[in-house]
Short mmCIF file of C-alpha atoms and ligand atoms in Angstrom, two decimals:
data_model
loop_
_atom_site.label_atom_id
_atom_site.label_comp_id
_atom_site.label_asym_id
_atom_site.label_seq_id
_atom_site.Cartn_x
_atom_site.Cartn_y
_atom_site.Cartn_z
CA MET R 637 -37.50 -1.62 105.10
CA ILE R 638 -38.05 -2.34 101.52
CA SER R 639 -35.55 0.27 99.59
CA THR R 640 -35.55 0.93 95.60
CA GLU R 641 -32.78 3.67 96.16
CA THR R 642 -29.48 3.23 94.05
CA THR R 643 -26.48 5.05 93.04
CA LEU R 644 -24.78 5.71 89.85
CA ALA R 645 -22.05 8.05 88.84
CA GLY R 646 -21.19 8.33 92.69
CA TYR R 647 -24.77 10.35 92.97
CA HIS R 648 -27.27 8.86 95.40
CA PHE R 649 -31.28 8.48 93.86
CA ASP R 650 -34.02 7.82 96.10
CA ASN R 651 -35.71 5.15 93.17
CA CYS R 652 -34.62 3.68 90.52
CA PHE R 653 -36.91 4.65 88.69
CA MET R 654 -36.59 7.68 86.04
CA ASN R 655 -38.24 8.38 82.53
CA ALA R 656 -36.41 7.85 79.35
CA ALA R 657 -35.26 10.75 77.42
CA GLY R 658 -38.31 11.62 74.90
CA VAL R 659 -40.88 11.31 76.98
CA TYR R 660 -42.57 13.66 79.55
CA CYS R 661 -39.13 15.91 79.18
CA TYR R 662 -40.12 17.99 76.78
CA ASP R 663 -40.69 21.51 78.37
CA ALA R 664 -40.96 22.65 81.90
CA ALA R 665 -44.28 21.97 82.43
CA GLU R 666 -43.51 17.86 81.48
CA LEU R 667 -40.30 17.59 83.57
CA ASN R 668 -42.29 19.26 86.59
CA GLN R 669 -44.70 16.43 86.33
CA VAL R 670 -41.79 13.74 86.70
CA GLN R 671 -40.54 16.14 89.20
CA ALA R 672 -43.22 15.77 91.54
CA SER R 673 -43.63 11.98 91.15
CA MET R 674 -42.14 9.07 92.45
CA ALA R 675 -39.23 9.09 90.00
CA GLY R 676 -35.88 9.10 91.58
CA THR R 677 -34.68 11.82 89.06
CA PHE R 678 -35.38 12.71 85.46
CA VAL R 679 -33.57 12.97 81.84
CA THR R 680 -34.44 15.83 79.50
CA LYS R 681 -35.08 15.60 75.85
CA SER R 682 -32.06 15.18 74.11
CA ALA R 683 -30.92 18.75 73.39
CA THR R 684 -29.60 19.69 69.85
CA VAL R 685 -26.99 22.88 69.47
CA MET R 686 -30.02 24.46 68.12
CA PRO R 687 -33.69 24.00 69.02
CA ARG R 688 -35.89 21.90 66.46
CA SER R 689 -39.36 21.49 66.13
CA GLY R 690 -39.01 17.74 65.04
CA ASN R 691 -40.94 16.03 62.36
CA PRO R 692 -44.66 16.58 61.24
CA GLU R 693 -47.18 14.93 62.55
CA PRO R 694 -48.38 12.14 63.17
CA ARG R 695 -45.18 11.33 64.76
CA TYR R 696 -46.06 9.23 67.79
CA GLN R 697 -48.60 6.29 67.57
CA PRO R 698 -49.46 3.86 70.44
CA THR R 699 -49.88 0.44 69.67
CA ARG R 700 -51.21 -2.97 70.95
CA LEU R 701 -48.13 -3.91 72.27
CA GLY R 702 -46.29 -0.55 72.61
CA SER R 703 -45.36 2.27 70.30
CA ILE R 704 -44.16 3.74 67.10
CA ASN R 705 -42.21 6.79 67.18
CA SER R 706 -40.90 9.08 64.61
CA MET R 707 -39.95 12.38 67.08
CA GLY R 708 -37.21 13.70 65.06
CA LEU R 709 -35.67 15.17 68.34
CA PRO R 710 -38.03 18.07 68.81
CA ASN R 711 -36.71 19.92 71.76
CA GLU R 712 -36.09 23.76 72.95
CA GLY R 713 -32.16 23.52 72.65
CA LEU R 714 -29.54 23.16 75.26
CA PRO R 715 -29.91 26.56 77.23
CA TYR R 716 -33.39 25.96 77.91
CA TYR R 717 -32.54 22.78 79.61
CA LEU R 718 -29.51 23.80 81.63
CA ASP R 719 -31.52 26.63 82.92
CA TYR R 720 -34.38 24.31 84.00
CA VAL R 721 -32.32 22.15 85.66
CA SER R 722 -30.17 25.03 87.58
CA GLN R 723 -33.66 26.15 88.81
CA GLN R 724 -34.61 22.60 89.93
CA GLN R 725 -30.79 22.35 91.90
CA LYS R 726 -31.67 25.53 93.36
CA ALA R 727 -34.69 24.66 94.90
CA VAL R 728 -33.57 20.97 95.50
CA PRO R 729 -30.03 21.02 95.96
CA ASP R 730 -29.23 17.31 97.03
CA LYS R 731 -31.14 16.02 93.81
CA THR R 732 -29.14 15.24 90.34
CA TYR R 733 -30.66 15.45 87.13
CA PHE R 734 -29.57 14.17 83.73
CA GLN R 735 -28.97 16.15 80.71
CA SER R 736 -29.39 14.31 77.51
CA ILE R 737 -27.63 15.69 74.38
CA THR R 738 -26.96 14.84 71.01
CA GLY R 739 -24.94 16.39 68.48
CA PHE R 740 -25.27 16.09 64.60
CA ASN R 741 -21.55 15.36 64.14
CA ILE R 742 -18.44 15.49 66.34
CA GLU R 743 -17.90 19.24 66.29
CA GLU R 744 -21.55 19.84 67.73
CA ASP R 745 -21.19 17.53 70.80
CA GLU R 746 -18.12 19.14 71.58
CA GLN R 747 -19.92 22.50 71.59
CA LEU R 748 -22.77 21.06 73.56
CA LEU R 749 -20.37 19.36 76.34
CA ALA R 750 -18.42 23.27 75.96
CA GLN R 751 -22.05 24.88 77.19
CA ILE R 752 -22.47 22.40 79.96
CA SER R 753 -18.66 22.91 81.41
CA ALA R 754 -19.70 26.94 81.12
CA SER R 755 -22.71 26.38 82.86
CA ASP R 756 -23.11 25.63 86.87
CA PHE R 757 -24.61 22.19 85.72
CA LYS R 758 -23.87 19.50 88.50
CA GLY R 759 -25.50 16.44 87.27
CA VAL R 760 -25.07 13.31 84.84
CA VAL R 761 -24.58 13.94 80.99
CA GLU R 762 -26.55 11.10 78.80
CA LEU R 763 -24.90 11.37 75.49
CA ASN R 764 -27.63 9.95 72.75
CA LEU R 765 -25.92 7.74 69.89
CA SER R 766 -29.06 6.09 68.70
CA CYS R 767 -31.82 8.20 67.60
CA PRO R 768 -33.37 6.43 64.56
CA ASN R 769 -35.49 8.76 63.32
CA VAL R 770 -33.64 12.15 61.70
CA PRO R 771 -33.91 11.54 58.03
CA GLY R 772 -30.48 11.24 56.26
CA LYS R 773 -28.74 11.05 59.87
CA PRO R 774 -27.89 7.22 60.56
CA GLN R 775 -27.78 5.89 64.25
CA THR R 776 -24.46 6.72 65.26
CA GLY R 777 -24.29 3.76 67.57
CA TYR R 778 -23.93 0.90 64.73
CA ASP R 779 -20.92 3.02 63.41
CA PHE R 780 -18.44 1.36 65.65
CA GLU R 781 -15.35 3.59 64.12
CA MET R 782 -17.58 6.80 64.81
CA VAL R 783 -18.64 5.78 68.42
CA GLU R 784 -14.76 5.47 69.27
CA ARG R 785 -13.80 8.65 67.55
CA ILE R 786 -16.87 10.48 69.46
CA LEU R 787 -15.66 9.14 72.67
CA THR R 788 -12.00 9.92 72.24
CA ARG R 789 -13.20 13.29 71.59
CA VAL R 790 -15.35 13.50 74.15
CA PHE R 791 -13.22 12.63 77.17
CA THR R 792 -10.84 14.76 76.09
CA VAL R 793 -13.06 18.22 76.34
CA TYR R 794 -15.17 17.11 79.18
CA HIS R 795 -14.36 15.68 82.45
CA GLY R 796 -17.64 15.26 84.27
CA PRO R 797 -19.74 12.38 84.42
CA LEU R 798 -21.10 11.18 81.06
CA GLY R 799 -22.64 8.11 79.79
CA VAL R 800 -23.99 6.83 76.37
CA LYS R 801 -27.44 5.98 74.94
CA LEU R 802 -27.25 2.99 72.59
CA PRO R 803 -29.12 1.52 69.95
CA PRO R 804 -30.00 -2.26 70.52
CA TYR R 805 -27.60 -4.81 68.93
CA PHE R 806 -28.73 -8.26 67.70
CA ASP R 807 -25.44 -10.14 67.07
CA ILE R 808 -22.70 -11.11 70.03
CA VAL R 809 -20.10 -10.28 67.89
CA HIS R 810 -21.38 -6.79 68.36
CA PHE R 811 -21.80 -6.82 71.87
CA ASP R 812 -17.85 -7.91 72.23
CA GLN R 813 -16.76 -5.08 69.58
CA MET R 814 -18.92 -2.65 71.28
CA ALA R 815 -17.81 -3.40 74.60
CA ALA R 816 -14.32 -3.41 73.59
CA ILE R 817 -14.53 0.08 72.41
CA LEU R 818 -16.57 1.37 75.44
CA ASN R 819 -14.16 0.00 78.24
CA GLN R 820 -11.43 2.46 76.72
CA PHE R 821 -13.56 5.24 78.38
CA PRO R 822 -14.04 6.68 81.72
CA LEU R 823 -17.96 6.17 81.21
CA ALA R 824 -20.03 6.39 84.35
CA PHE R 825 -23.03 4.35 82.38
CA VAL R 826 -24.54 2.77 79.42
CA ASN R 827 -28.16 2.89 78.68
CA SER R 828 -29.45 0.14 76.68
CA VAL R 829 -31.56 0.02 74.93
CA ASN R 830 -32.78 3.13 72.51
CA SER R 831 -35.92 2.13 70.61
CA ILE R 832 -35.60 -0.47 67.55
CA GLY R 833 -35.24 1.41 64.56
CA ASN R 834 -37.21 1.71 61.30
CA GLY R 835 -40.26 -0.73 62.17
CA LEU R 836 -43.17 0.12 60.75
CA LYS R 837 -47.01 -0.07 61.82
CA ILE R 838 -49.61 -0.72 59.29
CA ASP R 839 -53.42 0.18 59.53
CA VAL R 840 -54.91 -2.57 58.04
CA ALA R 841 -58.53 -0.47 57.54
CA THR R 842 -56.72 2.31 55.45
CA GLU R 843 -53.76 0.33 54.26
CA ARG R 844 -51.69 3.06 55.22
CA VAL R 845 -48.63 3.38 57.57
CA VAL R 846 -49.50 5.86 60.89
CA ILE R 847 -46.28 7.88 60.94
CA LYS R 848 -45.84 10.78 58.27
CA THR R 849 -41.88 10.96 58.35
CA LYS R 850 -39.84 8.29 56.42
CA HIS R 851 -43.21 6.65 54.83
CA GLY R 852 -43.52 5.48 58.30
CA PHE R 853 -40.59 3.92 59.35
CA GLY R 854 -40.36 4.58 62.96
CA GLY R 855 -38.75 3.48 66.44
CA ILE R 856 -40.58 0.46 68.04
CA GLY R 857 -41.02 0.68 72.21
CA GLY R 858 -42.68 -1.39 74.53
CA ASP R 859 -43.69 -4.93 74.85
CA TYR R 860 -42.01 -6.09 71.82
CA ILE R 861 -38.62 -4.80 72.78
CA LYS R 862 -38.11 -6.24 76.33
CA PRO R 863 -36.21 -9.21 75.41
CA THR R 864 -33.89 -7.40 73.12
CA ALA R 865 -33.52 -4.63 76.28
CA LEU R 866 -32.92 -7.59 78.75
CA ALA R 867 -30.10 -9.24 76.34
CA ASN R 868 -28.27 -5.72 75.62
CA VAL R 869 -28.26 -5.00 78.88
CA HIS R 870 -26.94 -8.10 80.43
CA ALA R 871 -24.43 -8.55 77.65
CA PHE R 872 -22.94 -4.97 78.87
CA TYR R 873 -23.18 -6.11 82.29
CA GLN R 874 -21.08 -8.84 81.49
CA ARG R 875 -18.27 -7.54 79.30
CA LEU R 876 -18.15 -3.93 80.53
CA ASN R 877 -15.55 -2.43 83.41
CA PRO R 878 -17.54 -2.63 86.52
CA ALA R 879 -16.97 0.85 87.12
CA ILE R 880 -19.37 1.35 83.95
CA GLN R 881 -22.43 0.96 85.48
CA ILE R 882 -25.66 0.54 83.56
CA ILE R 883 -29.12 2.10 82.74
CA GLY R 884 -32.00 -0.68 81.92
CA THR R 885 -34.37 0.83 79.20
CA GLY R 886 -37.12 -0.73 77.16
CA GLY R 887 -40.19 -2.64 77.72
CA ILE R 888 -40.75 -1.62 81.22
CA LYS R 889 -44.52 -1.51 82.59
CA SER R 890 -44.41 -3.47 85.20
CA GLY R 891 -42.25 -3.97 88.72
CA GLN R 892 -41.51 -7.21 87.20
CA ASP R 893 -40.21 -5.64 84.09
CA ALA R 894 -38.13 -3.65 86.25
CA PHE R 895 -36.79 -6.50 88.66
CA GLU R 896 -35.77 -8.45 85.18
CA HIS R 897 -33.78 -5.38 83.88
CA ILE R 898 -31.75 -5.26 87.52
CA LEU R 899 -31.20 -8.84 87.70
CA CYS R 900 -29.54 -8.52 84.22
CA GLY R 901 -27.28 -5.89 85.47
CA ALA R 902 -29.24 -2.77 85.51
CA SER R 903 -28.26 -0.05 88.03
CA MET R 904 -31.00 2.47 87.13
CA VAL R 905 -34.33 1.72 85.08
CA GLN R 906 -35.65 4.05 82.67
CA VAL R 907 -39.76 4.00 81.37
CA GLY R 908 -40.47 5.57 78.10
CA THR R 909 -43.85 3.73 76.08
CA ALA R 910 -45.51 2.83 79.53
CA LEU R 911 -44.81 6.41 80.74
CA GLN R 912 -46.26 8.23 77.87
CA LYS R 913 -49.73 5.83 78.43
CA GLU R 914 -50.22 5.97 82.07
CA GLY R 915 -48.40 9.06 82.74
CA PRO R 916 -46.00 9.86 85.63
CA ILE R 917 -48.56 8.11 88.59
CA ILE R 918 -46.98 4.93 86.67
CA PHE R 919 -43.94 5.65 89.29
CA GLU R 920 -45.95 4.88 92.28
CA ARG R 921 -47.26 1.61 90.93
CA LEU R 922 -44.07 0.07 89.35
CA THR R 923 -42.34 1.00 92.86
CA ARG R 924 -44.75 -0.70 94.65
CA GLU R 925 -44.80 -4.01 92.42
CA LEU R 926 -41.16 -3.92 92.42
CA GLN R 927 -40.82 -3.86 96.29
CA THR R 928 -43.68 -6.34 96.39
CA ILE R 929 -41.71 -8.90 94.21
CA MET R 930 -38.49 -8.00 96.40
CA ALA R 931 -40.50 -8.86 99.81
CA GLN R 932 -42.02 -11.94 97.94
CA LYS R 933 -37.91 -13.04 97.61
CA GLY R 934 -36.56 -11.68 100.88
CA TYR R 935 -34.48 -8.70 99.13
CA THR R 936 -34.41 -5.36 101.17
CA LYS R 937 -32.03 -3.48 98.40
CA LEU R 938 -31.10 -3.52 94.80
CA SER R 939 -27.87 -4.99 95.35
CA ASP R 940 -29.24 -8.31 96.86
CA PHE R 941 -30.05 -9.38 93.31
CA ARG R 942 -28.37 -6.81 90.96
CA GLY R 943 -26.82 -8.93 87.82
CA LYS R 944 -27.52 -12.39 89.55
CA LEU R 945 -29.26 -14.02 86.84
CA GLN R 946 -28.81 -17.49 87.00
CA TYR R 947 -28.20 -19.86 84.09
CA LEU R 948 -28.76 -23.28 83.41
CA ASP R 949 -25.42 -24.77 83.02
C1 LIG C 2494 -37.16 11.31 68.41
O1 LIG C 2494 -36.90 12.45 68.88
O2 LIG C 2494 -36.98 10.99 67.48
C2 LIG C 2494 -36.42 10.17 69.41
C3 LIG C 2494 -35.42 10.09 70.17
C4 LIG C 2494 -34.74 9.00 69.91
O3 LIG C 2494 -34.98 8.02 69.95
O4 LIG C 2494 -33.29 9.17 70.51
#
């Protein structure tokens, strides 16, 4: 029997695959589809203090090697998702779900966490520190002092399982510096990576950009970002306290991609661009492909190979 089950934040999940925040998680209709699929759980769209309609369209374009998006955090507002999760937990009490949140400052993060604490939410919180698409708002994850300030506040006011979604880093010194900050806190997990921010996709026929906001600049996902995602997953796996687990996100469109993320240290894997393209049926194929690779290698569970990436020296 080959199992892709996993444990994160002390919770058991039948399957390590789930959606990435932003894809198939805007409302109940989308979340129901992930819920009905082979995914081990779901994460909601990042909820803000007030509901948001997001950036004007066009704001998502598939490309030959992945996608570009500038969604601008459209979401129904935190109470909507807390109600939805609460209903799911009543219907299937032994399942655990992820609530993504993002405030535009520390006070808003605190407000969102206070709402979660006051609700009957029993799952895992993913604090998004990495959206590249809100005009005028920098990606928090690139402001190291701010990350430290936010986490100091967050863990003063919130005591449930909570992890952070980070932007990709590109420098060894930045991996060292960010890991040193993260290691000060009782984080349940780190999710690496969000899209590579502020890329450009150009339509040569019209000589125009394909995304409306910010003159076409948007977050890049898909094949382009897998090597960067793997590097971030492994860099944090090497540096973080073992109690801080890793969720691997970026460029997963096959069982082999998931295998590579897990080999780099991921305990769960999230799917964005490929899920958007194929729909939640993709989780069947991904699971089957991962199990086939595990069978070929004689592995029966993820811990047989998780984090066991080999080096050349
Ligand atoms: C968006 O809503 O713009 C994407 C979300 C994200 O990258 O965090």
